[in-house]
Amino acid sequence: ESLAETEESLSYSEDPRLKGNTGEQEEVTSGSTQKTQHRPRKLSPSTLKVMKQEIKEQQKKLLKSKYPIECDGEMFGQLPATFEILPRAIKFRVPRTET
């Protein structure tokens, strides 16, 4: 079993803790295997503080299911897969189950 490549995407424009200029590019993206990062061009001190706090709060999650996984519009394949997720950074959609 191989781990799916994850991509965490943070939208700082939606974070109520941020004040002032958060930059022209309001999204931070980092790929787990490619180690690429796209950061806002201009960061206010409050933005830097939140970024450091969010990184410290990351958690590792193991997801198990028979369904394929889609994250941020990208198909990653089948589960199980382990993801490291920043709080409120990624929204997951799962199939509705009948009860």
CSV table of C-alpha atoms in Angstrom, one decimal:
chain,number,residue,atom,x,y,z
A,1,GLU,CA,0.0,0.0,0.0
A,2,SER,CA,1.4,3.4,-0.9
A,3,LEU,CA,0.5,6.7,0.8
A,4,ALA,CA,-1.4,9.2,-1.3
A,5,GLU,CA,0.4,12.4,-2.0
A,6,THR,CA,-1.3,15.1,0.0
A,7,GLU,CA,-1.6,18.8,-0.7
A,8,GLU,CA,-2.6,21.2,2.1
A,9,SER,CA,-4.2,24.5,1.0
A,10,LEU,CA,-4.8,27.3,3.4
A,11,SER,CA,-7.0,30.3,2.6
A,12,TYR,CA,-5.9,33.1,5.0
A,13,SER,CA,-8.5,35.5,3.7
A,14,GLU,CA,-11.2,33.5,5.5
A,15,ASP,CA,-9.3,33.4,8.9
A,16,PRO,CA,-10.9,36.0,11.3
A,17,ARG,CA,-7.7,36.2,13.3
A,18,LEU,CA,-5.9,38.0,10.4
A,19,LYS,CA,-5.8,41.8,10.1
A,20,GLY,CA,-4.1,44.1,7.6
A,21,ASN,CA,-2.6,43.1,4.3
A,22,THR,CA,-2.5,39.4,3.8
A,23,GLY,CA,-0.9,39.7,0.4
A,24,GLU,CA,-2.0,39.6,-3.2
A,25,GLN,CA,-1.9,35.8,-3.3
A,26,GLU,CA,-4.1,34.6,-0.5
A,27,GLU,CA,-3.4,30.9,-0.7
A,28,VAL,CA,-0.5,28.9,0.7
A,29,THR,CA,0.1,25.5,-0.9
A,30,SER,CA,2.7,22.9,0.0
A,31,GLY,CA,3.1,19.5,-1.6
A,32,SER,CA,4.3,16.6,0.6
A,33,THR,CA,6.6,15.0,-1.8
A,34,GLN,CA,7.5,17.9,-4.2
A,35,LYS,CA,8.3,20.3,-1.3
A,36,THR,CA,7.0,23.2,-3.3
A,37,GLN,CA,5.5,26.2,-1.5
A,38,HIS,CA,3.6,29.2,-2.8
A,39,ARG,CA,3.3,31.9,-0.2
A,40,PRO,CA,1.7,35.3,-0.3
A,41,ARG,CA,4.0,38.1,-1.6
A,42,LYS,CA,3.3,40.4,1.3
A,43,LEU,CA,2.8,39.1,4.8
A,44,SER,CA,1.6,41.2,7.8
A,45,PRO,CA,3.0,40.2,11.2
A,46,SER,CA,-0.4,38.8,12.2
A,47,THR,CA,-0.3,36.5,9.1
A,48,LEU,CA,3.1,35.1,10.0
A,49,LYS,CA,2.0,34.5,13.6
A,50,VAL,CA,-1.0,32.5,12.4
A,51,MET,CA,1.0,30.5,9.9
A,52,LYS,CA,3.4,29.4,12.6
A,53,GLN,CA,0.6,28.5,14.9
A,54,GLU,CA,-1.3,26.5,12.2
A,55,ILE,CA,1.8,24.5,11.3
A,56,LYS,CA,2.3,23.6,15.0
A,57,GLU,CA,-1.2,22.3,15.3
A,58,GLN,CA,-1.0,19.9,12.4
A,59,GLN,CA,-2.3,16.3,12.9
A,60,LYS,CA,-1.8,13.0,11.1
A,61,LYS,CA,-5.0,11.2,10.1
A,62,LEU,CA,-5.4,7.7,8.7
A,63,LEU,CA,-8.5,7.4,6.6
A,64,LYS,CA,-10.0,4.0,5.8
A,65,SER,CA,-12.8,3.4,3.4
A,66,LYS,CA,-13.7,1.4,0.3
A,67,TYR,CA,-14.4,4.6,-1.7
A,68,PRO,CA,-12.0,6.6,-3.8
A,69,ILE,CA,-10.7,9.8,-2.3
A,70,GLU,CA,-10.9,13.3,-3.8
A,71,CYS,CA,-9.2,16.2,-2.1
A,72,ASP,CA,-9.4,19.8,-3.3
A,73,GLY,CA,-10.7,18.7,-6.7
A,74,GLU,CA,-7.8,16.1,-7.2
A,75,MET,CA,-8.4,12.4,-7.3
A,76,PHE,CA,-5.7,10.6,-5.2
A,77,GLY,CA,-6.9,7.0,-5.5
A,78,GLN,CA,-8.2,4.5,-3.1
A,79,LEU,CA,-8.0,4.5,0.7
A,80,PRO,CA,-6.5,3.7,3.2
A,81,ALA,CA,-4.2,6.7,3.1
A,82,THR,CA,-2.4,8.8,5.8
A,83,PHE,CA,-2.8,12.6,5.6
A,84,GLU,CA,-1.3,15.4,7.7
A,85,ILE,CA,-3.9,18.1,7.9
A,86,LEU,CA,-3.8,21.6,9.2
A,87,PRO,CA,-7.0,22.6,11.1
A,88,ARG,CA,-9.7,24.0,8.8
A,89,ALA,CA,-7.3,23.7,5.8
A,90,ILE,CA,-8.8,21.0,3.7
A,91,LYS,CA,-12.5,20.1,3.2
A,92,PHE,CA,-13.2,16.4,2.5
A,93,ARG,CA,-16.3,15.2,0.7
A,94,VAL,CA,-17.4,11.7,1.4
A,95,PRO,CA,-20.2,9.7,-0.2
A,96,ARG,CA,-23.6,9.9,1.6
A,97,THR,CA,-24.5,6.6,3.3
A,98,GLU,CA,-28.0,5.2,3.7
A,99,THR,CA,-29.0,4.5,7.3
